[in-house]
Every structure is written in C-alpha cells, then in structure tokens.
C-alpha cells in the first residue's frame, strides 16, 4: 500500500480482504485504510446505498463492512476537540469519569457529525442533532433540533427533518438497505422512520408518524394496503401524505374492550395546501 491517497477501488479491495481477518491481524495498515475510507465517505466517493434507474435502493455491502471494520480496528482513546468544550454552574460540576475504568464511549454532543458521512452544500443543522457514520445528507437539507440521522441513512436534497424526527440507522446485516428519504420530503416533528423504510420524493410524513417494516400502511386515496414483503423495504410512494391513524385490534378480547392499534394512513397526496403548510422560509436558510 503506497502513502499517497488511495483510490476508491483500492479501498474497496482492501476492506473486502481485511473485513474477514481476525482483530489480532489488524494493524497500522488497517488504521490507514480506515482513515482513507472515512475520508472517501466524507467526500461522497463511497456511499452506503445506491439508487438504480428503476428507483430500487441497494446497500453497498463493502461500505457497511468498512464501517464495521472501522469500529473493530479502533482502540479506546480520550479526545478533546477544540473549539468544543463544556461549561456549567460551579455547583453543578460534571462527573469525573475515567473512561477506561468503565470502558465508556462518551460520544461528543450536543451536535455531532461523525467522520465518514457525506454532507452536501447548504445543509442547516440546529442543535442538538446527530449525524452518524455512513450517512448521506444532500444539498439544502434542514436538520432541526433533536434529530437523529442513523448510520448509513440516505437523506436527499431539500429534505426537512423537523424537530425530534428520528431516522433509524442500519449497519448489520451488511446487506440491509438503510432508511432512505428521497428529495423534497418533509418529515414532521417527532416522526420516526426505521428499518430500511424508503420514503419517496416529495412525500410528507406527518408529525408523530412512525414507520417500520412491520407496519402496514393504509392508503385511503388509492384504497390499498402497502406492506413490506419478505426482505423488502416499506416503500412510501411519491407525494404521499402519511399521518398517524388507528384500526381495530384483532381478536374478540380486543373487540370487546374496544381496543385500537396504531397504524399509519395515507390520507391524501400532496396538493397546494400541503405545499403551503410545509414550505420552508428562505429566511431560515
Ligand atoms: C401532514 C401535514 C403536513 C398536513 O398536510 P395537509 O396536506 O395540509 O393536510 P390537510 O390539512 O389538507 O388535511 C387533510 C386531512 O388529513 C387530516 N390530517 C392532516 N394532518 C393530520 C395529522 N397529522 N394527523 C391526523 N390527521 C391529519 C386533516 O384533519 C384532514 O382531514 P379531513 O379531510 O377529514 O378534514 C401536517 O399535519 C403535519 O404533520 N405537518 C408537519 C408539522 C411539523 O412537524 N412541522 C415541523 C416544523 S414546526
């Protein structure tokens, strides 16, 4: 391995080879590989998932392996990263913790953007928020306070992730497609999107809506049920407006007790009213 910048092909080959090696075999060469790999993710030359022309999303197994290799190759170290520091009243000191005694990994906050993620132009990040390794965050996206963008999540252009929105990550299994939020999506406050769900372009996920692979989504407009088949992602159609709903829980006991279970509903497809309600003021940019 030369000391100049590694090409993407070279990085991929080295990851595929070193991923299967026992930890005891990982040395200086792996550390350099990981540095090069994270830098390639930062630059967007590598990506955790790819969209094909038919709109299918596929996980890049080697990238996932690289991230897992990065975790495995590192040793526990204590770091300070200027200009970040912490301050509070003298009566409220921080607990002194020896991280080595507790084997503690204290990930820095309020807002953190981890090495090894792609950031486009004009992204706005309101604290506290967290962007994890392998994530892709494209141009003009707004990330409001208390948003989590999980590992390998793919966020498109002009997406609005409202306060408290949780975008789940997925590292393992390495073949699993991460959560994908395509261009121009609005994710409302406190919504949660997990388990490789794909939200197609222009969709609106209403405040408080939870989406996972195990939840059927009832489309009231097209009168159909959208479900993730075995090994497939839950796929929210373009411009769908999804809100939290409920349906009767199954079984006579639930029926007698009048119980409901939560279920996401597509109540409409985006129209002018939705545009007006979801428009982001340019002043905020
Ligand atoms: C989804 C959302 C954008 C509304 O979209 P919209 O296209 O303007 O929806 P409409 O007002 O036309 O409502 C259509 C129907 O859905 C219902 N509806 C709308 N939003 C709903 C919600 N979140 N939960 C339940 N029902 C909802 C309306 O009551 C209406 O029902 P009706 O036809 O029986 O009267 C809005 O509810 C939302 O969640 N916005 C995100 C808010 C947010 O988190 N902002 C963050 C920045 S502060």
mmCIF file of C-alpha atoms and ligand atoms in Angstrom:
data_model
loop_
_atom_site.group_PDB
_atom_site.id
_atom_site.type_symbol
_atom_site.label_atom_id
_atom_site.label_comp_id
_atom_site.label_asym_id
_atom_site.label_seq_id
_atom_site.Cartn_x
_atom_site.Cartn_y
_atom_site.Cartn_z
ATOM 1 C CA UNK A 1 0.000 0.000 0.000
ATOM 2 C CA UNK A 2 1.571 3.350 -1.029
ATOM 3 C CA UNK A 3 1.496 6.515 1.132
ATOM 4 C CA UNK A 4 -0.436 8.629 -1.449
ATOM 5 C CA UNK A 5 -4.240 8.904 -1.341
ATOM 6 C CA UNK A 6 -5.882 5.520 -2.005
ATOM 7 C CA UNK A 7 -8.239 5.165 -4.950
ATOM 8 C CA UNK A 8 -11.785 4.052 -4.219
ATOM 9 C CA UNK A 9 -11.231 0.719 -5.977
ATOM 10 C CA UNK A 10 -8.158 0.088 -3.871
ATOM 11 C CA UNK A 11 -10.074 0.948 -0.693
ATOM 12 C CA UNK A 12 -12.894 -1.427 -1.617
ATOM 13 C CA UNK A 13 -10.498 -4.274 -2.306
ATOM 14 C CA UNK A 14 -8.607 -3.749 0.937
ATOM 15 C CA UNK A 15 -11.827 -3.622 3.005
ATOM 16 C CA UNK A 16 -13.188 -6.790 1.427
ATOM 17 C CA UNK A 17 -9.908 -8.514 2.312
ATOM 18 C CA UNK A 18 -9.388 -7.133 5.831
ATOM 19 C CA UNK A 19 -13.009 -7.423 6.968
ATOM 20 C CA UNK A 20 -12.647 -11.179 7.318
ATOM 21 C CA UNK A 21 -9.345 -11.038 9.173
ATOM 22 C CA UNK A 22 -9.309 -11.632 12.939
ATOM 23 C CA UNK A 23 -8.875 -8.470 15.052
ATOM 24 C CA UNK A 24 -5.388 -9.596 16.100
ATOM 25 C CA UNK A 25 -4.285 -9.275 12.469
ATOM 26 C CA UNK A 26 -5.434 -5.657 12.121
ATOM 27 C CA UNK A 27 -2.563 -3.177 12.443
ATOM 28 C CA UNK A 28 -1.230 0.132 11.140
ATOM 29 C CA UNK A 29 -2.266 -0.735 7.608
ATOM 30 C CA UNK A 30 -5.897 -1.123 8.708
ATOM 31 C CA UNK A 31 -5.819 2.206 10.550
ATOM 32 C CA UNK A 32 -4.620 3.947 7.420
ATOM 33 C CA UNK A 33 -7.238 2.131 5.360
ATOM 34 C CA UNK A 34 -9.968 3.269 7.772
ATOM 35 C CA UNK A 35 -8.753 6.891 7.576
ATOM 36 C CA UNK A 36 -8.822 6.769 3.793
ATOM 37 C CA UNK A 37 -12.216 5.055 3.824
ATOM 38 C CA UNK A 38 -13.817 7.649 6.131
ATOM 39 C CA UNK A 39 -12.359 10.450 4.032
ATOM 40 C CA UNK A 40 -13.858 8.854 0.891
ATOM 41 C CA UNK A 41 -17.259 8.700 2.655
ATOM 42 C CA UNK A 42 -16.878 12.359 3.667
ATOM 43 C CA UNK A 43 -16.212 13.258 0.056
ATOM 44 C CA UNK A 44 -19.171 11.221 -1.183
ATOM 45 C CA UNK A 45 -16.954 8.976 -3.305
ATOM 46 C CA UNK A 46 -18.307 5.982 -1.422
ATOM 47 C CA UNK A 47 -21.918 5.623 -0.340
ATOM 48 C CA UNK A 48 -23.774 3.128 1.863
ATOM 49 C CA UNK A 49 -26.681 2.682 -0.573
ATOM 50 C CA UNK A 50 -27.313 3.365 -4.252
ATOM 51 C CA UNK A 51 -30.480 4.109 -6.224
ATOM 52 C CA UNK A 52 -30.850 2.428 -9.618
ATOM 53 C CA UNK A 53 -32.782 3.866 -12.551
ATOM 54 C CA UNK A 54 -35.922 1.938 -11.597
ATOM 55 C CA UNK A 55 -35.891 3.548 -8.128
ATOM 56 C CA UNK A 56 -34.583 0.443 -6.349
ATOM 57 C CA UNK A 57 -32.181 1.011 -3.451
ATOM 58 C CA UNK A 58 -29.328 -1.428 -2.781
ATOM 59 C CA UNK A 59 -26.977 -1.454 0.184
ATOM 60 C CA UNK A 60 -23.269 -1.311 -0.629
ATOM 61 C CA UNK A 61 -22.040 -4.299 1.352
ATOM 62 C CA UNK A 62 -18.372 -3.255 1.187
ATOM 63 C CA UNK A 63 -19.164 0.171 2.646
ATOM 64 C CA UNK A 64 -21.066 -1.431 5.527
ATOM 65 C CA UNK A 65 -18.132 -3.800 6.052
ATOM 66 C CA UNK A 66 -15.772 -0.806 6.058
ATOM 67 C CA UNK A 67 -17.772 0.888 8.811
ATOM 68 C CA UNK A 68 -17.815 -2.274 10.892
ATOM 69 C CA UNK A 69 -14.072 -2.641 10.280
ATOM 70 C CA UNK A 70 -13.569 0.940 11.469
ATOM 71 C CA UNK A 71 -15.296 0.106 14.766
ATOM 72 C CA UNK A 72 -13.250 -3.068 15.201
ATOM 73 C CA UNK A 73 -9.865 -1.563 14.272
ATOM 74 C CA UNK A 74 -10.056 1.328 16.772
ATOM 75 C CA UNK A 75 -8.820 1.301 20.376
ATOM 76 C CA UNK A 76 -10.355 3.324 23.192
ATOM 77 C CA UNK A 77 -8.817 6.829 23.403
ATOM 78 C CA UNK A 78 -9.752 10.069 25.159
ATOM 79 C CA UNK A 79 -10.164 13.112 22.900
ATOM 80 C CA UNK A 80 -10.796 16.817 23.169
ATOM 81 C CA UNK A 81 -11.698 18.597 20.001
ATOM 82 C CA UNK A 82 -11.360 22.406 20.097
ATOM 83 C CA UNK A 83 -13.486 24.550 19.810
ATOM 84 C CA UNK A 84 -15.820 22.175 21.667
ATOM 85 C CA UNK A 85 -15.909 22.495 25.438
ATOM 86 C CA UNK A 86 -18.463 22.170 28.215
ATOM 87 C CA UNK A 87 -19.369 24.706 30.887
ATOM 88 C CA UNK A 88 -21.951 24.935 33.622
ATOM 89 C CA UNK A 89 -22.521 26.456 37.143
ATOM 90 C CA UNK A 90 -19.840 25.706 39.751
ATOM 91 C CA UNK A 91 -22.476 23.950 41.835
ATOM 92 C CA UNK A 92 -23.215 21.576 39.009
ATOM 93 C CA UNK A 93 -19.881 20.072 38.058
ATOM 94 C CA UNK A 94 -19.541 17.342 35.554
ATOM 95 C CA UNK A 95 -18.999 13.941 36.998
ATOM 96 C CA UNK A 96 -15.377 12.926 36.675
ATOM 97 C CA UNK A 97 -15.278 9.701 34.793
ATOM 98 C CA UNK A 98 -12.299 7.611 33.885
ATOM 99 C CA UNK A 99 -13.498 6.230 30.555
ATOM 100 C CA UNK A 100 -11.038 3.367 30.755
ATOM 101 C CA UNK A 101 -12.391 2.255 34.137
ATOM 102 C CA UNK A 102 -15.900 1.997 32.716
ATOM 103 C CA UNK A 103 -14.891 1.120 29.196
ATOM 104 C CA UNK A 104 -17.130 4.083 28.401
ATOM 105 C CA UNK A 105 -17.586 5.502 24.922
ATOM 106 C CA UNK A 106 -18.829 9.037 25.539
ATOM 107 C CA UNK A 107 -19.773 10.288 22.078
ATOM 108 C CA UNK A 108 -19.469 14.106 21.894
ATOM 109 C CA UNK A 109 -22.646 16.254 21.813
ATOM 110 C CA UNK A 110 -24.943 18.466 21.655
ATOM 111 C CA UNK A 111 -24.479 18.317 17.893
ATOM 112 C CA UNK A 112 -22.102 15.890 16.308
ATOM 113 C CA UNK A 113 -21.311 14.952 12.784
ATOM 114 C CA UNK A 114 -19.277 11.826 12.744
ATOM 115 C CA UNK A 115 -16.341 11.299 10.414
ATOM 116 C CA UNK A 116 -17.341 9.209 7.412
ATOM 117 C CA UNK A 117 -20.555 10.851 6.250
ATOM 118 C CA UNK A 118 -21.323 12.912 3.168
ATOM 119 C CA UNK A 119 -22.614 16.459 3.574
ATOM 120 C CA UNK A 120 -23.873 18.389 0.537
ATOM 121 C CA UNK A 121 -23.998 22.178 0.240
ATOM 122 C CA UNK A 122 -26.209 24.463 2.352
ATOM 123 C CA UNK A 123 -27.237 21.890 4.962
ATOM 124 C CA UNK A 124 -28.595 23.547 8.116
ATOM 125 C CA UNK A 125 -28.102 21.787 11.444
ATOM 126 C CA UNK A 126 -29.932 23.006 14.554
ATOM 127 C CA UNK A 127 -28.506 21.755 17.840
ATOM 128 C CA UNK A 128 -28.692 19.248 19.306
ATOM 129 C CA UNK A 129 -28.626 16.818 16.434
ATOM 130 C CA UNK A 130 -26.529 13.871 15.423
ATOM 131 C CA UNK A 131 -25.383 12.524 12.091
ATOM 132 C CA UNK A 132 -23.919 9.066 12.331
ATOM 133 C CA UNK A 133 -21.264 7.318 10.275
ATOM 134 C CA UNK A 134 -22.103 6.321 6.710
ATOM 135 C CA UNK A 135 -24.981 8.799 6.412
ATOM 136 C CA UNK A 136 -25.549 10.795 3.228
ATOM 137 C CA UNK A 137 -27.125 14.230 3.644
ATOM 138 C CA UNK A 138 -27.672 16.050 0.386
ATOM 139 C CA UNK A 139 -27.885 19.745 -0.567
ATOM 140 C CA UNK A 140 -30.233 22.251 1.092
ATOM 141 C CA UNK A 141 -31.498 19.853 3.722
ATOM 142 C CA UNK A 142 -32.710 21.227 7.064
ATOM 143 C CA UNK A 143 -31.942 19.178 10.174
ATOM 144 C CA UNK A 144 -33.822 20.564 13.136
ATOM 145 C CA UNK A 145 -33.126 20.113 16.848
ATOM 146 C CA UNK A 146 -33.133 16.623 18.389
ATOM 147 C CA UNK A 147 -32.952 14.935 15.015
ATOM 148 C CA UNK A 148 -31.045 11.674 14.727
ATOM 149 C CA UNK A 149 -29.759 10.589 11.325
ATOM 150 C CA UNK A 150 -28.761 6.998 11.939
ATOM 151 C CA UNK A 151 -25.809 5.160 10.475
ATOM 152 C CA UNK A 152 -25.913 4.844 6.679
ATOM 153 C CA UNK A 153 -29.277 6.675 6.374
ATOM 154 C CA UNK A 154 -29.609 8.350 2.963
ATOM 155 C CA UNK A 155 -31.199 11.799 3.018
ATOM 156 C CA UNK A 156 -31.934 13.559 -0.266
ATOM 157 C CA UNK A 157 -31.953 17.193 -1.394
ATOM 158 C CA UNK A 158 -34.213 19.856 0.157
ATOM 159 C CA UNK A 159 -35.446 17.441 2.820
ATOM 160 C CA UNK A 160 -36.875 18.959 6.006
ATOM 161 C CA UNK A 161 -36.333 16.839 9.098
ATOM 162 C CA UNK A 162 -38.432 18.572 11.759
ATOM 163 C CA UNK A 163 -37.612 18.767 15.436
ATOM 164 C CA UNK A 164 -37.288 15.385 17.125
ATOM 165 C CA UNK A 165 -37.515 13.320 13.920
ATOM 166 C CA UNK A 166 -35.685 10.020 14.285
ATOM 167 C CA UNK A 167 -34.209 8.437 11.178
ATOM 168 C CA UNK A 168 -33.068 4.953 12.089
ATOM 169 C CA UNK A 169 -29.758 3.541 11.006
ATOM 170 C CA UNK A 170 -28.758 0.083 9.997
ATOM 171 C CA UNK A 171 -25.255 -1.331 9.907
ATOM 172 C CA UNK A 172 -25.998 -5.018 10.260
ATOM 173 C CA UNK A 173 -26.787 -7.164 8.429
ATOM 174 C CA UNK A 174 -24.395 -5.630 5.948
ATOM 175 C CA UNK A 175 -26.778 -6.290 3.040
ATOM 176 C CA UNK A 176 -29.704 -4.466 4.654
ATOM 177 C CA UNK A 177 -30.800 -1.293 2.861
ATOM 178 C CA UNK A 178 -30.702 1.680 5.237
ATOM 179 C CA UNK A 179 -33.541 4.150 5.697
ATOM 180 C CA UNK A 180 -33.838 6.311 2.582
ATOM 181 C CA UNK A 181 -35.528 9.712 2.500
ATOM 182 C CA UNK A 182 -35.612 10.942 -1.094
ATOM 183 C CA UNK A 183 -35.587 14.567 -2.333
ATOM 184 C CA UNK A 184 -38.124 17.152 -1.167
ATOM 185 C CA UNK A 185 -39.585 15.058 1.647
ATOM 186 C CA UNK A 186 -40.911 16.670 4.806
ATOM 187 C CA UNK A 187 -40.626 14.591 7.958
ATOM 188 C CA UNK A 188 -42.791 16.157 10.681
ATOM 189 C CA UNK A 189 -41.848 16.686 14.297
ATOM 190 C CA UNK A 190 -41.277 13.542 16.400
ATOM 191 C CA UNK A 191 -41.838 11.227 13.473
ATOM 192 C CA UNK A 192 -39.778 8.020 13.446
ATOM 193 C CA UNK A 193 -38.675 6.191 10.307
ATOM 194 C CA UNK A 194 -36.936 2.889 10.848
ATOM 195 C CA UNK A 195 -35.820 -0.473 9.423
ATOM 196 C CA UNK A 196 -34.890 0.396 5.889
ATOM 197 C CA UNK A 197 -38.100 2.252 5.072
ATOM 198 C CA UNK A 198 -37.924 4.212 1.792
ATOM 199 C CA UNK A 199 -39.809 7.498 1.650
ATOM 200 C CA UNK A 200 -40.129 8.527 -1.990
ATOM 201 C CA UNK A 201 -39.700 12.011 -3.439
ATOM 202 C CA UNK A 202 -41.981 14.751 -2.237
ATOM 203 C CA UNK A 203 -43.784 12.650 0.378
ATOM 204 C CA UNK A 204 -44.875 14.176 3.692
ATOM 205 C CA UNK A 205 -44.600 12.172 6.900
ATOM 206 C CA UNK A 206 -46.920 13.931 9.348
ATOM 207 C CA UNK A 207 -45.878 14.857 12.860
ATOM 208 C CA UNK A 208 -45.696 11.855 15.176
ATOM 209 C CA UNK A 209 -45.968 9.193 12.456
ATOM 210 C CA UNK A 210 -43.947 6.011 12.985
ATOM 211 C CA UNK A 211 -42.949 3.846 10.035
ATOM 212 C CA UNK A 212 -41.300 0.431 10.313
ATOM 213 C CA UNK A 213 -41.144 -2.622 8.056
ATOM 214 C CA UNK A 214 -43.688 -4.452 10.206
ATOM 215 C CA UNK A 215 -46.452 -1.858 9.880
ATOM 216 C CA UNK A 216 -48.922 -1.951 7.013
ATOM 217 C CA UNK A 217 -49.747 1.489 5.647
ATOM 218 C CA UNK A 218 -53.362 2.046 4.590
ATOM 219 C CA UNK A 219 -53.692 4.229 1.502
ATOM 220 C CA UNK A 220 -57.130 5.839 1.783
ATOM 221 C CA UNK A 221 -56.830 7.523 -1.626
ATOM 222 C CA UNK A 222 -55.895 4.506 -3.750
ATOM 223 C CA UNK A 223 -57.703 2.069 -1.427
ATOM 224 C CA UNK A 224 -54.794 -0.327 -0.976
ATOM 225 C CA UNK A 225 -52.522 -1.604 1.768
ATOM 226 C CA UNK A 226 -48.792 -1.022 1.382
ATOM 227 C CA UNK A 227 -46.667 -3.655 3.106
ATOM 228 C CA UNK A 228 -43.015 -4.651 3.051
ATOM 229 C CA UNK A 229 -42.675 -8.127 1.535
ATOM 230 C CA UNK A 230 -40.083 -10.566 2.949
ATOM 231 C CA UNK A 231 -36.663 -8.927 2.667
ATOM 232 C CA UNK A 232 -38.184 -5.798 1.142
ATOM 233 C CA UNK A 233 -38.342 -2.237 2.398
ATOM 234 C CA UNK A 234 -41.559 -0.486 3.321
ATOM 235 C CA UNK A 235 -41.952 1.861 0.348
ATOM 236 C CA UNK A 236 -43.899 5.100 0.847
ATOM 237 C CA UNK A 237 -44.999 6.412 -2.572
ATOM 238 C CA UNK A 238 -44.030 9.765 -4.057
ATOM 239 C CA UNK A 239 -46.005 12.746 -2.726
ATOM 240 C CA UNK A 240 -47.996 10.616 -0.276
ATOM 241 C CA UNK A 241 -49.089 12.422 2.895
ATOM 242 C CA UNK A 242 -48.855 9.920 5.769
ATOM 243 C CA UNK A 243 -50.363 10.641 9.197
ATOM 244 C CA UNK A 244 -50.835 8.609 12.378
ATOM 245 C CA UNK A 245 -54.092 6.630 12.462
ATOM 246 C CA UNK A 246 -55.588 3.633 14.207
ATOM 247 C CA UNK A 247 -57.509 0.488 13.329
ATOM 248 C CA UNK A 248 -59.379 -2.063 15.446
ATOM 249 C CA UNK A 249 -57.061 -4.501 17.200
ATOM 250 C CA UNK A 250 -57.590 -8.148 16.225
ATOM 251 C CA UNK A 251 -59.408 -10.739 18.329
ATOM 252 C CA UNK A 252 -62.599 -10.909 20.350
ATOM 253 C CA UNK A 253 -60.906 -9.697 23.539
ATOM 254 C CA UNK A 254 -59.695 -6.531 21.785
ATOM 255 C CA UNK A 255 -63.086 -6.146 20.127
ATOM 256 C CA UNK A 256 -64.963 -6.405 23.429
ATOM 257 C CA UNK A 257 -62.590 -3.951 25.080
ATOM 258 C CA UNK A 258 -62.885 -1.564 22.100
ATOM 259 C CA UNK A 259 -59.100 -1.530 21.538
ATOM 260 C CA UNK A 260 -57.269 0.017 18.598
ATOM 261 C CA UNK A 261 -53.706 -0.339 17.316
ATOM 262 C CA UNK A 262 -51.647 2.410 15.789
ATOM 263 C CA UNK A 263 -51.424 2.388 12.008
ATOM 264 C CA UNK A 264 -50.041 4.906 9.510
ATOM 265 C CA UNK A 265 -52.538 6.228 6.942
ATOM 266 C CA UNK A 266 -52.018 7.914 3.583
ATOM 267 C CA UNK A 267 -54.780 10.490 3.854
ATOM 268 C CA UNK A 268 -54.015 12.306 0.601
ATOM 269 C CA UNK A 269 -51.341 13.023 -1.978
ATOM 270 C CA UNK A 270 -49.521 16.332 -1.766
ATOM 271 C CA UNK A 271 -51.514 19.317 -3.071
ATOM 272 C CA UNK A 272 -51.179 23.110 -2.947
ATOM 273 C CA UNK A 273 -52.424 23.223 0.638
ATOM 274 C CA UNK A 274 -49.713 20.777 1.677
ATOM 275 C CA UNK A 275 -47.092 22.822 -0.201
ATOM 276 C CA UNK A 276 -48.157 25.957 1.645
ATOM 277 C CA UNK A 277 -48.093 24.220 5.017
ATOM 278 C CA UNK A 278 -44.718 22.590 4.504
ATOM 279 C CA UNK A 279 -42.825 25.412 2.746
ATOM 280 C CA UNK A 280 -39.603 26.369 4.465
ATOM 281 C CA UNK A 281 -38.961 30.060 4.814
ATOM 282 C CA UNK A 282 -35.873 31.072 2.853
ATOM 283 C CA UNK A 283 -35.082 33.342 5.794
ATOM 284 C CA UNK A 284 -34.221 30.258 7.807
ATOM 285 C CA UNK A 285 -31.528 29.251 5.346
HETATM 286 C C1 LIG B 1 -49.318 16.291 7.211
HETATM 287 C C2 LIG B 1 -49.480 17.783 7.361
HETATM 288 C C3 LIG B 1 -48.370 18.494 6.609
HETATM 289 C C4 LIG B 1 -50.843 18.228 6.834
HETATM 290 O O1 LIG B 1 -50.882 18.088 5.438
HETATM 291 P P1 LIG B 1 -52.024 18.832 4.606
HETATM 292 O O2 LIG B 1 -51.850 18.404 3.188
HETATM 293 O O3 LIG B 1 -52.006 20.279 4.887
HETATM 294 O O4 LIG B 1 -53.326 18.179 5.228
HETATM 295 P P2 LIG B 1 -54.825 18.793 5.239
HETATM 296 O O5 LIG B 1 -54.913 19.904 6.190
HETATM 297 O O6 LIG B 1 -55.275 19.018 3.832
HETATM 298 O O7 LIG B 1 -55.606 17.584 5.887
HETATM 299 C C5 LIG B 1 -56.220 16.529 5.133
HETATM 300 C C6 LIG B 1 -56.945 15.636 6.127
HETATM 301 O O8 LIG B 1 -55.984 14.950 6.944
HETATM 302 C C7 LIG B 1 -56.153 15.248 8.324
HETATM 303 N N1 LIG B 1 -54.840 15.416 8.898
HETATM 304 C C8 LIG B 1 -53.889 16.263 8.497
HETATM 305 N N2 LIG B 1 -52.808 16.127 9.231
HETATM 306 C C9 LIG B 1 -53.075 15.171 10.145
HETATM 307 C C10 LIG B 1 -52.336 14.590 11.181
HETATM 308 N N3 LIG B 1 -51.048 14.979 11.424
HETATM 309 N N4 LIG B 1 -52.911 13.626 11.919
HETATM 310 C C11 LIG B 1 -54.180 13.232 11.654
HETATM 311 N N5 LIG B 1 -54.925 13.743 10.674
HETATM 312 C C12 LIG B 1 -54.383 14.711 9.926
HETATM 313 C C13 LIG B 1 -56.933 16.550 8.329
HETATM 314 O O9 LIG B 1 -57.665 16.688 9.517
HETATM 315 C C14 LIG B 1 -57.806 16.387 7.128
HETATM 316 O O10 LIG B 1 -58.863 15.529 7.450
HETATM 317 P P3 LIG B 1 -60.335 15.751 6.810
HETATM 318 O O11 LIG B 1 -60.131 15.602 5.316
HETATM 319 O O12 LIG B 1 -61.132 14.654 7.420
HETATM 320 O O13 LIG B 1 -60.713 17.118 7.205
HETATM 321 C C15 LIG B 1 -49.453 18.188 8.842
HETATM 322 O O14 LIG B 1 -50.440 17.503 9.566
HETATM 323 C C16 LIG B 1 -48.131 17.874 9.523
HETATM 324 O O15 LIG B 1 -47.935 16.842 10.132
HETATM 325 N N6 LIG B 1 -47.189 18.825 9.385
HETATM 326 C C17 LIG B 1 -45.888 18.705 9.989
HETATM 327 C C18 LIG B 1 -45.818 19.656 11.147
HETATM 328 C C19 LIG B 1 -44.439 19.704 11.670
HETATM 329 O O16 LIG B 1 -43.956 18.760 12.256
HETATM 330 N N7 LIG B 1 -43.770 20.801 11.437
HETATM 331 C C20 LIG B 1 -42.404 20.918 11.859
HETATM 332 C C21 LIG B 1 -41.940 22.313 11.766
HETATM 333 S S1 LIG B 1 -42.595 23.215 13.105
#
